[in-house]
Amino acid sequence: MQHIDSSPFLPDHPKGVIGPEDSKNLLVRRLLVIAGIPVDNLTMRETLDRLELFIRQGRKDGRTRQIATINVDFIVKAAEDPELRYLLQGADLATPDGMPLVWGARMLGVNIFERVAGADMVPAIAERASKRGYSLYLFGAMEGIADQAADILRNRYPGLNIVGTASPPLSSVIDMDPKYVEDIKKAKPDILLVALGNPKQEKFIGMHKNDLGVPVAIGIGGTLDFIAGKTSRAPMWMQKSGIEWIHRLLSDPKRLAKRYYDDVIGFSRFFTSQWFHMRNRKEDNVLLPKHEIVLVNDRAIIHLSGRVDLPNNNRLSDLLEQALVETSRIDLNLKEVTFLDSVAIGTILACTRIARDRNGDIRLVKVKPQIFRTLKLLKLDRFFEIYEYGLEPEDVKESKIYRTQTRTVVPVPPVFDATTSKLLTKKVLAEIQPGIEIILDFSKTRLLASAGLASIAKINHEISKLEGRLMLARCSEDVVRVLKLVKFDVLFDIIEDIPSLPN
């Protein structure tokens, strides 16, 4: 049996040991983290197969799987937009839509099988859907474009079932008419194609996926414009050689010149930092444990050591799969880890998503400063639950609402998104009374999503009716950045600390 360190999160007496034979071939994604964003290493055919699996799962559990088609512009925007970054890091599937990602992967020592662009994926989806009986809903683009694209796809793929189209007027995700979500829910498509552009399409899906009941939702950018003939794609030789962007730039230089310039500068700076940090080093290639995972109560403990990188990534994946067979609560002890590469981080991220989908998590404990710097460089320090070297996880205690006669302090959850915003809104509205001062405490919040912003707006509206006041307190840098992106910093009082907090 593997030796167990004595510490509060590694008890002395294990309850059981998991062996390799217990692995149930769980669906662990092949992920590579490029400039902070995970990308799935799949061919087009494998991507379509994965979408079919999502449809079958979604029909059973009612959960929406979010798909993103990642290009350089996504990565650059995500670096400055915490909500977009979190959505892309947590997407159920992220395809490499752009040759710079393929080239970047090669520089990191990984061969991406194939570029899977949204403009190629949508026709492929339509073709397979026409044969398998899956239904589609086209949402977005300018007025009339979705209808034109639907007619073209129906003519091109006989039998294709497009159950609805809609082109909403320009507005923010928060201000969009809720009737569009209701229409999608009534249509009950298997696949929702959202053509609102990045980051709006990703935020729309993230905000509403708990209510849509759609098995698969994909952000497809300008693909409907391509299908409808509003814009033209580059010749095939330009697509294959990775210079399709030149064709697009020449087609619309006023709109795209600055964006492409910013993308090139931003991506180059970010990727160069990652490549330099992760360049080959001469260290022992060791991965522990060799035979077993310790199961303590309902938590699995995995000790890793040395370099955790591409050569031993299969072993890492096997260990995590074996642990996930038994529990969704896992601690990775990184005390002896000297290096994590982008593939190993991708595997840990993929398994973390599986654990969180099962109401668990993977915690990274005893993380050395150099490993923490790697995760921070990739902007994953807020995605993972991380405990730095020498620190132990503390028991998570439910935060309480503090009340005085004129003030109520309400703690905001770590992730304030579509899943948590409804419950918090309900709690806060129950506290409202004439002249009340309500403070939302963001001290433990690492993500503020669009659904959370909508919740803040709704709470403020109700408080204002009774001449009360809403304040936002103890906001992290990422939370403040999200507030500024939608100009909420002008509308609300943001305070650094909470006055007169009861003991």
Tab-separated table of N, CA and C in Angstrom, residues 157-242:
chain	number	residue	atom	x	y	z
A	157	TYR	N	-29.123	19.760	-47.783
A	157	TYR	CA	-29.185	18.488	-47.040
A	157	TYR	C	-30.651	18.097	-46.845
A	158	PRO	N	-31.230	17.415	-47.824
A	158	PRO	CA	-32.645	17.032	-47.753
A	158	PRO	C	-32.955	16.258	-46.469
A	159	GLY	N	-34.067	16.632	-45.861
A	159	GLY	CA	-34.465	15.974	-44.629
A	159	GLY	C	-33.999	16.689	-43.381
A	160	LEU	N	-33.179	17.733	-43.536
A	160	LEU	CA	-32.672	18.458	-42.376
A	160	LEU	C	-33.829	19.167	-41.665
A	161	ASN	N	-33.923	18.977	-40.370
A	161	ASN	CA	-35.009	19.546	-39.566
A	161	ASN	C	-34.506	20.774	-38.807
A	162	ILE	N	-34.802	21.959	-39.341
A	162	ILE	CA	-34.488	23.221	-38.656
A	162	ILE	C	-35.778	23.710	-38.025
A	163	VAL	N	-35.843	23.664	-36.694
A	163	VAL	CA	-37.103	23.898	-35.987
A	163	VAL	C	-37.335	25.365	-35.647
A	164	GLY	N	-36.372	26.229	-35.968
A	164	GLY	CA	-36.590	27.634	-35.691
A	164	GLY	C	-35.402	28.490	-36.074
A	165	THR	N	-35.678	29.765	-36.324
A	165	THR	CA	-34.631	30.755	-36.588
A	165	THR	C	-35.034	32.057	-35.890
A	166	ALA	N	-34.045	32.841	-35.521
A	166	ALA	CA	-34.320	34.156	-34.929
A	166	ALA	C	-33.082	35.021	-35.059
A	167	SER	N	-33.313	36.316	-35.313
A	167	SER	CA	-32.219	37.287	-35.404
A	167	SER	C	-32.553	38.451	-34.484
A	168	PRO	N	-32.100	38.412	-33.235
A	168	PRO	CA	-32.452	39.470	-32.271
A	168	PRO	C	-31.795	40.791	-32.625
A	169	PRO	N	-32.427	41.904	-32.287
A	169	PRO	CA	-31.807	43.216	-32.518
A	169	PRO	C	-30.584	43.390	-31.621
A	170	LEU	N	-29.729	44.339	-31.988
A	170	LEU	CA	-28.514	44.566	-31.223
A	170	LEU	C	-28.844	44.991	-29.791
A	171	SER	N	-28.243	44.307	-28.841
A	171	SER	CA	-28.401	44.640	-27.426
A	171	SER	C	-27.386	43.820	-26.656
A	172	SER	N	-27.203	44.141	-25.393
A	172	SER	CA	-26.340	43.314	-24.557
A	172	SER	C	-27.067	42.026	-24.191
A	173	VAL	N	-26.321	41.059	-23.707
A	173	VAL	CA	-26.930	39.801	-23.278
A	173	VAL	C	-27.905	40.050	-22.138
A	174	ILE	N	-27.562	40.974	-21.257
A	174	ILE	CA	-28.408	41.264	-20.098
A	174	ILE	C	-29.725	41.889	-20.523
A	175	ASP	N	-29.706	42.731	-21.573
A	175	ASP	CA	-30.903	43.457	-22.004
A	175	ASP	C	-31.716	42.725	-23.063
A	176	MET	N	-31.256	41.566	-23.510
A	176	MET	CA	-31.954	40.869	-24.583
A	176	MET	C	-33.343	40.417	-24.128
A	177	ASP	N	-34.303	40.537	-25.041
A	177	ASP	CA	-35.691	40.166	-24.743
A	177	ASP	C	-35.764	38.677	-24.363
A	178	PRO	N	-36.332	38.359	-23.200
A	178	PRO	CA	-36.407	36.954	-22.774
A	178	PRO	C	-37.272	36.075	-23.665
A	179	LYS	N	-38.042	36.681	-24.563
A	179	LYS	CA	-38.889	35.874	-25.441
A	179	LYS	C	-38.064	34.953	-26.327
A	180	TYR	N	-36.823	35.349	-26.633
A	180	TYR	CA	-35.993	34.507	-27.502
A	180	TYR	C	-35.632	33.200	-26.806
A	181	VAL	N	-35.332	33.275	-25.539
A	181	VAL	CA	-35.040	32.044	-24.785
A	181	VAL	C	-36.282	31.167	-24.725
A	182	GLU	N	-37.441	31.784	-24.509
A	182	GLU	CA	-38.688	31.017	-24.454
A	182	GLU	C	-38.979	30.335	-25.790
A	183	ASP	N	-38.724	31.028	-26.899
A	183	ASP	CA	-38.955	30.442	-28.224
A	183	ASP	C	-38.053	29.231	-28.460
A	184	ILE	N	-36.789	29.348	-28.034
A	184	ILE	CA	-35.855	28.228	-28.196
A	184	ILE	C	-36.309	27.044	-27.355
A	185	LYS	N	-36.744	27.307	-26.122
A	185	LYS	CA	-37.210	26.236	-25.243
A	185	LYS	C	-38.415	25.517	-25.851
A	186	LYS	N	-39.340	26.280	-26.435
A	186	LYS	CA	-40.533	25.678	-27.039
A	186	LYS	C	-40.186	24.848	-28.270
A	187	ALA	N	-39.178	25.297	-29.039
A	187	ALA	CA	-38.793	24.581	-30.260
A	187	ALA	C	-38.092	23.257	-29.948
A	188	LYS	N	-37.427	23.158	-28.807
A	188	LYS	CA	-36.742	21.942	-28.358
A	188	LYS	C	-35.767	21.373	-29.395
A	189	PRO	N	-34.814	22.177	-29.883
A	189	PRO	CA	-33.837	21.627	-30.838
A	189	PRO	C	-32.820	20.741	-30.126
A	190	ASP	N	-32.170	19.895	-30.890
A	190	ASP	CA	-31.053	19.119	-30.349
A	190	ASP	C	-29.785	19.960	-30.318
A	191	ILE	N	-29.654	20.840	-31.315
A	191	ILE	CA	-28.456	21.670	-31.424
A	191	ILE	C	-28.869	23.116	-31.652
A	192	LEU	N	-28.372	24.010	-30.807
A	192	LEU	CA	-28.606	25.440	-30.963
A	192	LEU	C	-27.324	26.079	-31.499
A	193	LEU	N	-27.416	26.709	-32.673
A	193	LEU	CA	-26.280	27.392	-33.286
A	193	LEU	C	-26.442	28.891	-33.045
A	194	VAL	N	-25.505	29.467	-32.283
A	194	VAL	CA	-25.623	30.858	-31.849
A	194	VAL	C	-24.598	31.710	-32.590
A	195	ALA	N	-25.096	32.616	-33.445
A	195	ALA	CA	-24.230	33.444	-34.287
A	195	ALA	C	-24.313	34.899	-33.850
A	196	LEU	N	-23.882	35.178	-32.612
A	196	LEU	CA	-23.915	36.543	-32.078
A	196	LEU	C	-22.533	37.178	-32.031
A	197	GLY	N	-21.511	36.426	-32.429
A	197	GLY	CA	-20.143	36.932	-32.335
A	197	GLY	C	-19.601	36.755	-30.930
A	198	ASN	N	-18.272	36.706	-30.859
A	198	ASN	CA	-17.611	36.547	-29.572
A	198	ASN	C	-17.338	37.924	-28.958
A	199	PRO	N	-17.584	38.131	-27.651
A	199	PRO	CA	-17.930	37.121	-26.635
A	199	PRO	C	-19.415	36.992	-26.359
A	200	LYS	N	-20.246	37.743	-27.087
A	200	LYS	CA	-21.672	37.772	-26.779
A	200	LYS	C	-22.308	36.392	-26.867
A	201	GLN	N	-21.942	35.607	-27.904
A	201	GLN	CA	-22.565	34.292	-28.067
A	201	GLN	C	-22.195	33.349	-26.918
A	202	GLU	N	-20.952	33.393	-26.483
A	202	GLU	CA	-20.526	32.531	-25.377
A	202	GLU	C	-21.229	32.937	-24.084
A	203	LYS	N	-21.394	34.236	-23.883
A	203	LYS	CA	-22.059	34.712	-22.671
A	203	LYS	C	-23.551	34.420	-22.705
A	204	PHE	N	-24.159	34.495	-23.874
A	204	PHE	CA	-25.574	34.145	-23.999
A	204	PHE	C	-25.794	32.684	-23.620
A	205	ILE	N	-24.957	31.809	-24.154
A	205	ILE	CA	-25.094	30.382	-23.832
A	205	ILE	C	-24.841	30.152	-22.342
A	206	GLY	N	-23.767	30.746	-21.823
A	206	GLY	CA	-23.444	30.566	-20.418
A	206	GLY	C	-24.536	31.062	-19.493
A	207	MET	N	-25.187	32.157	-19.874
A	207	MET	CA	-26.223	32.754	-19.038
A	207	MET	C	-27.500	31.931	-19.020
A	208	HIS	N	-27.828	31.288	-20.140
A	208	HIS	CA	-29.138	30.645	-20.271
A	208	HIS	C	-29.094	29.118	-20.364
A	209	LYS	N	-27.916	28.502	-20.339
A	209	LYS	CA	-27.859	27.065	-20.606
A	209	LYS	C	-28.597	26.232	-19.562
A	210	ASN	N	-28.764	26.752	-18.343
A	210	ASN	CA	-29.503	26.011	-17.329
A	210	ASN	C	-31.001	26.013	-17.581
A	211	ASP	N	-31.463	26.921	-18.444
A	211	ASP	CA	-32.899	27.037	-18.720
A	211	ASP	C	-33.298	26.541	-20.105
A	212	LEU	N	-32.345	26.454	-21.020
A	212	LEU	CA	-32.676	26.158	-22.417
A	212	LEU	C	-33.202	24.740	-22.630
A	213	GLY	N	-32.616	23.779	-21.917
A	213	GLY	CA	-32.999	22.388	-22.148
A	213	GLY	C	-32.545	21.866	-23.493
A	214	VAL	N	-31.551	22.503	-24.082
A	214	VAL	CA	-31.006	22.112	-25.385
A	214	VAL	C	-29.755	21.261	-25.149
A	215	PRO	N	-29.654	20.073	-25.737
A	215	PRO	CA	-28.478	19.226	-25.488
A	215	PRO	C	-27.147	19.878	-25.843
A	216	VAL	N	-27.092	20.601	-26.983
A	216	VAL	CA	-25.837	21.186	-27.449
A	216	VAL	C	-26.074	22.626	-27.895
A	217	ALA	N	-25.205	23.532	-27.438
A	217	ALA	CA	-25.241	24.928	-27.885
A	217	ALA	C	-23.845	25.318	-28.338
A	218	ILE	N	-23.738	25.853	-29.562
A	218	ILE	CA	-22.440	26.147	-30.161
A	218	ILE	C	-22.391	27.605	-30.610
A	219	GLY	N	-21.351	28.317	-30.213
A	219	GLY	CA	-21.112	29.645	-30.749
A	219	GLY	C	-20.421	29.539	-32.090
A	220	ILE	N	-21.027	30.116	-33.140
A	220	ILE	CA	-20.524	29.894	-34.505
A	220	ILE	C	-20.107	31.184	-35.208
A	221	GLY	N	-20.084	32.321	-34.494
A	221	GLY	CA	-19.588	33.551	-35.100
A	221	GLY	C	-20.303	33.936	-36.375
A	222	GLY	N	-19.530	34.178	-37.449
A	222	GLY	CA	-20.093	34.634	-38.717
A	222	GLY	C	-20.436	33.530	-39.693
A	223	THR	N	-20.596	32.299	-39.213
A	223	THR	CA	-20.821	31.165	-40.114
A	223	THR	C	-22.107	31.302	-40.908
A	224	LEU	N	-23.167	31.823	-40.299
A	224	LEU	CA	-24.422	31.981	-41.048
A	224	LEU	C	-24.260	32.978	-42.191
A	225	ASP	N	-23.413	33.996	-41.994
A	225	ASP	CA	-23.124	34.941	-43.079
A	225	ASP	C	-22.433	34.241	-44.239
A	226	PHE	N	-21.518	33.307	-43.933
A	226	PHE	CA	-20.860	32.536	-44.998
A	226	PHE	C	-21.877	31.694	-45.759
A	227	ILE	N	-22.731	30.992	-45.017
A	227	ILE	CA	-23.699	30.092	-45.657
A	227	ILE	C	-24.683	30.875	-46.514
A	228	ALA	N	-25.132	32.028	-45.993
A	228	ALA	CA	-26.114	32.840	-46.731
A	228	ALA	C	-25.491	33.612	-47.878
A	229	GLY	N	-24.158	33.640	-47.975
A	229	GLY	CA	-23.490	34.337	-49.059
A	229	GLY	C	-23.272	35.810	-48.808
A	230	LYS	N	-23.528	36.267	-47.570
A	230	LYS	CA	-23.301	37.681	-47.260
A	230	LYS	C	-21.813	38.001	-47.274
A	231	THR	N	-21.015	37.073	-46.816
A	231	THR	CA	-19.561	37.186	-46.900
A	231	THR	C	-19.019	35.912	-47.534
A	232	SER	N	-17.869	36.031	-48.171
A	232	SER	CA	-17.298	34.875	-48.867
A	232	SER	C	-16.080	34.348	-48.118
A	233	ARG	N	-15.894	33.049	-48.184
A	233	ARG	CA	-14.709	32.434	-47.585
A	233	ARG	C	-13.547	32.477	-48.575
A	234	ALA	N	-12.377	32.354	-48.031
A	234	ALA	CA	-11.169	32.350	-48.865
A	234	ALA	C	-11.109	31.068	-49.686
A	235	PRO	N	-10.354	31.077	-50.797
A	235	PRO	CA	-10.160	29.834	-51.565
A	235	PRO	C	-9.568	28.739	-50.670
A	236	MET	N	-9.816	27.486	-51.045
A	236	MET	CA	-9.401	26.360	-50.221
A	236	MET	C	-7.896	26.362	-49.961
A	237	TRP	N	-7.102	26.778	-50.954
A	237	TRP	CA	-5.649	26.761	-50.759
A	237	TRP	C	-5.225	27.743	-49.676
A	238	MET	N	-5.964	28.856	-49.543
A	238	MET	CA	-5.657	29.821	-48.490
A	238	MET	C	-6.083	29.266	-47.121
A	239	GLN	N	-7.218	28.564	-47.090
A	239	GLN	CA	-7.669	27.960	-45.834
A	239	GLN	C	-6.660	26.937	-45.331
A	240	LYS	N	-6.183	26.087	-46.244
A	240	LYS	CA	-5.270	25.012	-45.843
A	240	LYS	C	-3.891	25.534	-45.456
A	241	SER	N	-3.487	26.646	-46.058
A	241	SER	CA	-2.154	27.176	-45.767
A	241	SER	C	-2.155	28.122	-44.567
A	242	GLY	N	-3.350	28.383	-43.996
A	242	GLY	CA	-3.431	29.197	-42.793
A	242	GLY	C	-3.420	30.685	-43.027
